[in-house]
mmCIF file of C-alpha atoms and ligand atoms in Angstrom:
data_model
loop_
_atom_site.group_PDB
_atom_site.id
_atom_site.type_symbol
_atom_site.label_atom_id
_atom_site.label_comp_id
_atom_site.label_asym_id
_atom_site.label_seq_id
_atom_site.Cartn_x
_atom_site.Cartn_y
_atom_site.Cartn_z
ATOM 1 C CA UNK A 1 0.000 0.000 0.000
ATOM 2 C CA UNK A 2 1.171 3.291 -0.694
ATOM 3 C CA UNK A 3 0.467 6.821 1.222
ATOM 4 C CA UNK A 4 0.478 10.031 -0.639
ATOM 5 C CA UNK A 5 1.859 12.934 1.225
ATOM 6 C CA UNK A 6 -1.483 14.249 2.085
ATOM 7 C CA UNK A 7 -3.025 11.166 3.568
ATOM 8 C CA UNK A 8 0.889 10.694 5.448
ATOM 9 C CA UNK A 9 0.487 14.052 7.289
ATOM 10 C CA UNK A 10 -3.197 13.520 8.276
ATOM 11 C CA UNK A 11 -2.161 10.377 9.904
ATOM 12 C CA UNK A 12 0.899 11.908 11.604
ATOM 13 C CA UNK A 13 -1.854 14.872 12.747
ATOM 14 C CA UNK A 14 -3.972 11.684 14.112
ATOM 15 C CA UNK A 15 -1.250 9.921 15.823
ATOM 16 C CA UNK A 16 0.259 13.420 17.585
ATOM 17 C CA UNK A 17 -1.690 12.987 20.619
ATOM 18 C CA UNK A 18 -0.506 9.138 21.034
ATOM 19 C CA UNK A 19 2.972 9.490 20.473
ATOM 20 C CA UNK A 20 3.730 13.021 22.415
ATOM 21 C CA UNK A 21 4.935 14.744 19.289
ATOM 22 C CA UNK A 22 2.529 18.322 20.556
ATOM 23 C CA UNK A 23 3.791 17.656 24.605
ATOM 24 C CA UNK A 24 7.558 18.611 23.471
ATOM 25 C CA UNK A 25 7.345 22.317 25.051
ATOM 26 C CA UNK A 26 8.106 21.468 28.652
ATOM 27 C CA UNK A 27 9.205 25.024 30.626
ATOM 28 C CA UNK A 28 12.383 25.221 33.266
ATOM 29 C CA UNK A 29 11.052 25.798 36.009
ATOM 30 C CA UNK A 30 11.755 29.219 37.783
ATOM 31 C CA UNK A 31 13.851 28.270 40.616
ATOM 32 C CA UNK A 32 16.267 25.444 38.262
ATOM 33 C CA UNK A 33 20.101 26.109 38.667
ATOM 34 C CA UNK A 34 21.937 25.467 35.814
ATOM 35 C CA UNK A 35 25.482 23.768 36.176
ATOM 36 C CA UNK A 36 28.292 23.036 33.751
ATOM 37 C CA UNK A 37 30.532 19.732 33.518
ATOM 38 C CA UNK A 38 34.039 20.026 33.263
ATOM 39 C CA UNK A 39 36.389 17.095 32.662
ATOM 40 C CA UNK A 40 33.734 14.582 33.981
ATOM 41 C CA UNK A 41 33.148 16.433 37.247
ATOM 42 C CA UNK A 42 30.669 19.223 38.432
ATOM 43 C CA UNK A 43 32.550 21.640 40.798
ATOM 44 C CA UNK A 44 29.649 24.001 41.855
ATOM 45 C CA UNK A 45 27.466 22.869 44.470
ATOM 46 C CA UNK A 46 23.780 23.454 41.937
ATOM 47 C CA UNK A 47 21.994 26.948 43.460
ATOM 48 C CA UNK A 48 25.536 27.011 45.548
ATOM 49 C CA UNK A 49 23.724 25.461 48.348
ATOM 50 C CA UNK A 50 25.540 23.395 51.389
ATOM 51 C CA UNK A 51 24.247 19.962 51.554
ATOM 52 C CA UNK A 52 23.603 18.197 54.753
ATOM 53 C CA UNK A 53 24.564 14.594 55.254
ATOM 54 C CA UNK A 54 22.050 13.371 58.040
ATOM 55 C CA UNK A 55 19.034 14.867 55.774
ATOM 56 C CA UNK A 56 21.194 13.172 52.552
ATOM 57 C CA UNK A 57 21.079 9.987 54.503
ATOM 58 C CA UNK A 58 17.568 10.034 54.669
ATOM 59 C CA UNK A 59 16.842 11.038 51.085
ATOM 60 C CA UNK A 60 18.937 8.287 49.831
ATOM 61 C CA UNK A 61 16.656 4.899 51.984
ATOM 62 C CA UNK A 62 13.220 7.309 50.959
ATOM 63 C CA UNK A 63 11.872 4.855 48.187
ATOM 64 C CA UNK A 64 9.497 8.434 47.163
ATOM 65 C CA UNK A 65 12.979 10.342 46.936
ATOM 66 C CA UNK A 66 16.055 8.708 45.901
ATOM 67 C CA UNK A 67 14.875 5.504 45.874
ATOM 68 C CA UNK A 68 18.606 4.168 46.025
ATOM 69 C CA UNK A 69 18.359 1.448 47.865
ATOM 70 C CA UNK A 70 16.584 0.265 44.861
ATOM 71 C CA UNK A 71 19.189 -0.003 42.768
ATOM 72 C CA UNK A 72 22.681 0.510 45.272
ATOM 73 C CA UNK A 73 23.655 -1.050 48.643
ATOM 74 C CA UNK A 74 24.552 1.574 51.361
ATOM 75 C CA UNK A 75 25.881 1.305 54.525
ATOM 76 C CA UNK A 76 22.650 1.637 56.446
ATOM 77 C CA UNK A 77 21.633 -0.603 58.964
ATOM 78 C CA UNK A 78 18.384 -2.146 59.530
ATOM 79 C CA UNK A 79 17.725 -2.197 55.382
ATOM 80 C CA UNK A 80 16.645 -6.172 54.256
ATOM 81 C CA UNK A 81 17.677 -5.860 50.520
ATOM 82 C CA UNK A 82 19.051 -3.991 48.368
ATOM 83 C CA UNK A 83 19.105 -3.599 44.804
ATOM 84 C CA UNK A 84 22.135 -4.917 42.523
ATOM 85 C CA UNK A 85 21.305 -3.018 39.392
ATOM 86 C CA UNK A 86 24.179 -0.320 40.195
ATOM 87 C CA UNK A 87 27.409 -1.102 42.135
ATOM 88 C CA UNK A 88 27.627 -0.706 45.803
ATOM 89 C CA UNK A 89 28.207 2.591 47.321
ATOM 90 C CA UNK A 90 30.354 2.509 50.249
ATOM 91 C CA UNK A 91 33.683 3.520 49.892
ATOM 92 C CA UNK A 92 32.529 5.657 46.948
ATOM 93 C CA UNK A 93 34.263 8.950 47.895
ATOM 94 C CA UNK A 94 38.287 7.456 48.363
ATOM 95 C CA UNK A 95 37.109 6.761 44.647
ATOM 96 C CA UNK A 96 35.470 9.958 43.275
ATOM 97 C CA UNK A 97 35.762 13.469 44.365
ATOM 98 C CA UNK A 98 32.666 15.300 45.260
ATOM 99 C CA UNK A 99 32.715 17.096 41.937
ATOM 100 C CA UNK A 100 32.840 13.663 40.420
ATOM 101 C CA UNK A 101 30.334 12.391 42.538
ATOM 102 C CA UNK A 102 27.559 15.335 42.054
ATOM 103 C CA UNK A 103 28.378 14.975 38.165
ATOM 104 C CA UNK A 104 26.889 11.353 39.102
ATOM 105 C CA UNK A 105 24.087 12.326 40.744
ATOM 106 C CA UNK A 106 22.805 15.364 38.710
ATOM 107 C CA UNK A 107 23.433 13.404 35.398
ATOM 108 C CA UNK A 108 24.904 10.734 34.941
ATOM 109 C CA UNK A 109 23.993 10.035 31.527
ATOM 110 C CA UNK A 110 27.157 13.161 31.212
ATOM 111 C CA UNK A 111 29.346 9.985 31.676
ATOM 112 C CA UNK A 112 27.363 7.046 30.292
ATOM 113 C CA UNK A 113 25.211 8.403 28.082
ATOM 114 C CA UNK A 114 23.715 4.292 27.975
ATOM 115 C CA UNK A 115 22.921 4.697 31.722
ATOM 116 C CA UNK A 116 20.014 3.650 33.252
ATOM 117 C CA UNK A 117 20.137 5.530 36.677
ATOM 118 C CA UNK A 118 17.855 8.719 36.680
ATOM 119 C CA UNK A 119 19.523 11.825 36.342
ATOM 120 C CA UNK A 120 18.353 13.315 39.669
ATOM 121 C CA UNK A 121 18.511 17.206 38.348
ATOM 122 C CA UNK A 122 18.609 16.860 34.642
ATOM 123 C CA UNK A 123 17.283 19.521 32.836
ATOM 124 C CA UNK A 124 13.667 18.779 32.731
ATOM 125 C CA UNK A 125 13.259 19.286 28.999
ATOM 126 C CA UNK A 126 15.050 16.329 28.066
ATOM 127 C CA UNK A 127 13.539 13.895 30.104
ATOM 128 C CA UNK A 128 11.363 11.996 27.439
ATOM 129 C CA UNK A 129 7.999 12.542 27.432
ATOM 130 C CA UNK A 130 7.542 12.778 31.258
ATOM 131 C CA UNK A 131 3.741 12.045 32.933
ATOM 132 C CA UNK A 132 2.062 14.584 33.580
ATOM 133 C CA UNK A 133 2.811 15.394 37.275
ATOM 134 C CA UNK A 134 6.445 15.434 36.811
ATOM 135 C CA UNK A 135 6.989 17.777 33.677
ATOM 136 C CA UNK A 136 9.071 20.736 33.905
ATOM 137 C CA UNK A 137 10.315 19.136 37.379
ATOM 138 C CA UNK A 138 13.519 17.468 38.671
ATOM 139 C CA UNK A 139 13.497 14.417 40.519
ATOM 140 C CA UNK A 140 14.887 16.027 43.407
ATOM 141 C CA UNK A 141 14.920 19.578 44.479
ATOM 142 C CA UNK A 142 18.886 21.219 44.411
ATOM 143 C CA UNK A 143 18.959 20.849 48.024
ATOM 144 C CA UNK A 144 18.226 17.462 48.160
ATOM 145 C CA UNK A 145 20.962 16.512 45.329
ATOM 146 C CA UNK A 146 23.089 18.404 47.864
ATOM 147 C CA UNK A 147 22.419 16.814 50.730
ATOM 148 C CA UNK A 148 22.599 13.112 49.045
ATOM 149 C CA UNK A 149 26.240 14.508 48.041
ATOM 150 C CA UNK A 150 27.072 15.609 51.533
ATOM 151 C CA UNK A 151 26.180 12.204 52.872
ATOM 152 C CA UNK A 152 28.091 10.550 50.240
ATOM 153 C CA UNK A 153 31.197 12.036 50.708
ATOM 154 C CA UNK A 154 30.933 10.616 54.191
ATOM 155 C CA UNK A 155 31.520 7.040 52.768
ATOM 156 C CA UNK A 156 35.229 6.766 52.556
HETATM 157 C C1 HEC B 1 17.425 2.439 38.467
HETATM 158 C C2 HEC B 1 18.609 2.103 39.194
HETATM 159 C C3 HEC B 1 19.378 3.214 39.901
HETATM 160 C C4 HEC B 1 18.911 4.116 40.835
HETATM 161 C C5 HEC B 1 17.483 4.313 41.341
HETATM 162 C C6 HEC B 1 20.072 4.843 41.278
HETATM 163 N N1 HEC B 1 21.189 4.405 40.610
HETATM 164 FE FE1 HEC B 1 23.099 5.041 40.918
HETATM 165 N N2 HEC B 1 23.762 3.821 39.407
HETATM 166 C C7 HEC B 1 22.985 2.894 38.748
HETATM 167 C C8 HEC B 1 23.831 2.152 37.817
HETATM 168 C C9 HEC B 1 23.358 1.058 36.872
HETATM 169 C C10 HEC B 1 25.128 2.673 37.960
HETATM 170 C C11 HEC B 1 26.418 2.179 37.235
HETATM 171 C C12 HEC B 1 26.930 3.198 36.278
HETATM 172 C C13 HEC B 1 25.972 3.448 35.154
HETATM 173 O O1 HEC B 1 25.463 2.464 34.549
HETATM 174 O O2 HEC B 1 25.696 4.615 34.896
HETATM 175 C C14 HEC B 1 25.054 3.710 38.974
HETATM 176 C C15 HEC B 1 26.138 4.447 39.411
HETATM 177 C C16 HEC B 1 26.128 5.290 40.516
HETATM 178 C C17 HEC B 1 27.294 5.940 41.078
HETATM 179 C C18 HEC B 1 28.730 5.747 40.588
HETATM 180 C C19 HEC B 1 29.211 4.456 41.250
HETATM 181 C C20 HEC B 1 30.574 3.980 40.815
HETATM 182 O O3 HEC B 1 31.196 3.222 41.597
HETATM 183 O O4 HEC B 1 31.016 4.312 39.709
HETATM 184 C C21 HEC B 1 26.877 6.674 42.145
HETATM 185 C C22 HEC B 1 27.723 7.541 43.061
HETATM 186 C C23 HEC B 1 25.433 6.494 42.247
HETATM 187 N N3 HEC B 1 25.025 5.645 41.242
HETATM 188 C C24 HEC B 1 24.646 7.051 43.220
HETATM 189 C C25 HEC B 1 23.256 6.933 43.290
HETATM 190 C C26 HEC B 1 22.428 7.606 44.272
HETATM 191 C C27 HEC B 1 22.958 8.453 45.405
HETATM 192 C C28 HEC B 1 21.136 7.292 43.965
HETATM 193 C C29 HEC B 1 19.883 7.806 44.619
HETATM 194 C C30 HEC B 1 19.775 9.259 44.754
HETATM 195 C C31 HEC B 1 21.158 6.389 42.825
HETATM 196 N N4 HEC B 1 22.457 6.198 42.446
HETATM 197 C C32 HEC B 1 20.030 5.828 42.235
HETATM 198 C C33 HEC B 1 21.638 2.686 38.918
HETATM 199 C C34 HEC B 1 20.807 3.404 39.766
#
């Protein structure tokens, strides 16, 4: 069977609302801190916040935050099972600086572009076709990537 152009545009007009192509314009939201990656690392702190480790601690085991447990094991007592999908985390700062780490954690896709760990503050417009509740929104707030940092570099 063959389409002529006119009947190929009406179906791509009749598919749009399946397949997301009219949801591409997603906003940044106001208060999103932009950061730049330099030789595999991300100096700044995002929003140059200070993080806070005990708070970081808690985002990390908080399956609606970080959720990664899921995926890591962490040093934290009292936790049954943890996921295997990603290596284990202790020890991780004596190997990564905290530039290296937060590069990680904001985006890690800046390093393995194949990953599949979420990219906790990627820019929102280039997560793909996002539900509804969580367009134009990071998975965590700039202060919460900082504080997951600031526990992190704890684990030496
Ligand atoms: C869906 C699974 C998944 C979740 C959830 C996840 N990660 Fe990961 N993470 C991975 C995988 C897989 C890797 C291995 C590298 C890669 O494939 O990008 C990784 C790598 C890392 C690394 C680098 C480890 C190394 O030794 O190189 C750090 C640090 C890290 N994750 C921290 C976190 C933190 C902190 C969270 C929660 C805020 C988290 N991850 C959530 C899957 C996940």
């Amino acid at each position: 069977m063959s389409l002529r152009a006119g009947q190929f545009i009406l179906l791509l007009v009749a598919l749009a609302p399946v397949t997301g192509m009219t949801e591409n314009a997603v906003a940044l939201p106001d208060n999103y801190c932009s950061w730049e990656v330099k030789d595999y690392a991300i100096e700044e702190p995002l929003c140059g916040l200070d993080g806070d480790a005990l708070r970081g601690k808690q985002i990390v085991s908080d399956s609606n935050l970080g959720n990664c447990l899921a995926c890591h094991q962490l040093p934290i007592p009292g936790i049954e099972a943890y996921g295997t999908i990603g290596p284990p985390l202790q020890g991780i700062a004596s190997r990564y600086t905290e530039a290296q780490i937060r590069v990680r954690i904001v985006d890690t896709r800046n390093i393995n572009p194949m990953s599949i760990m979420p990219g906790f503050y990627r820019d929102p417009r280039l997560i793909n076709r996002p539900g509804k509740p969580y367009r134009g929104k990071t998975f965590l707030t700039a202060q919460q990537v900082e504080d997951v940092i600031a526990y992190l570099v704890t684990l030496k």
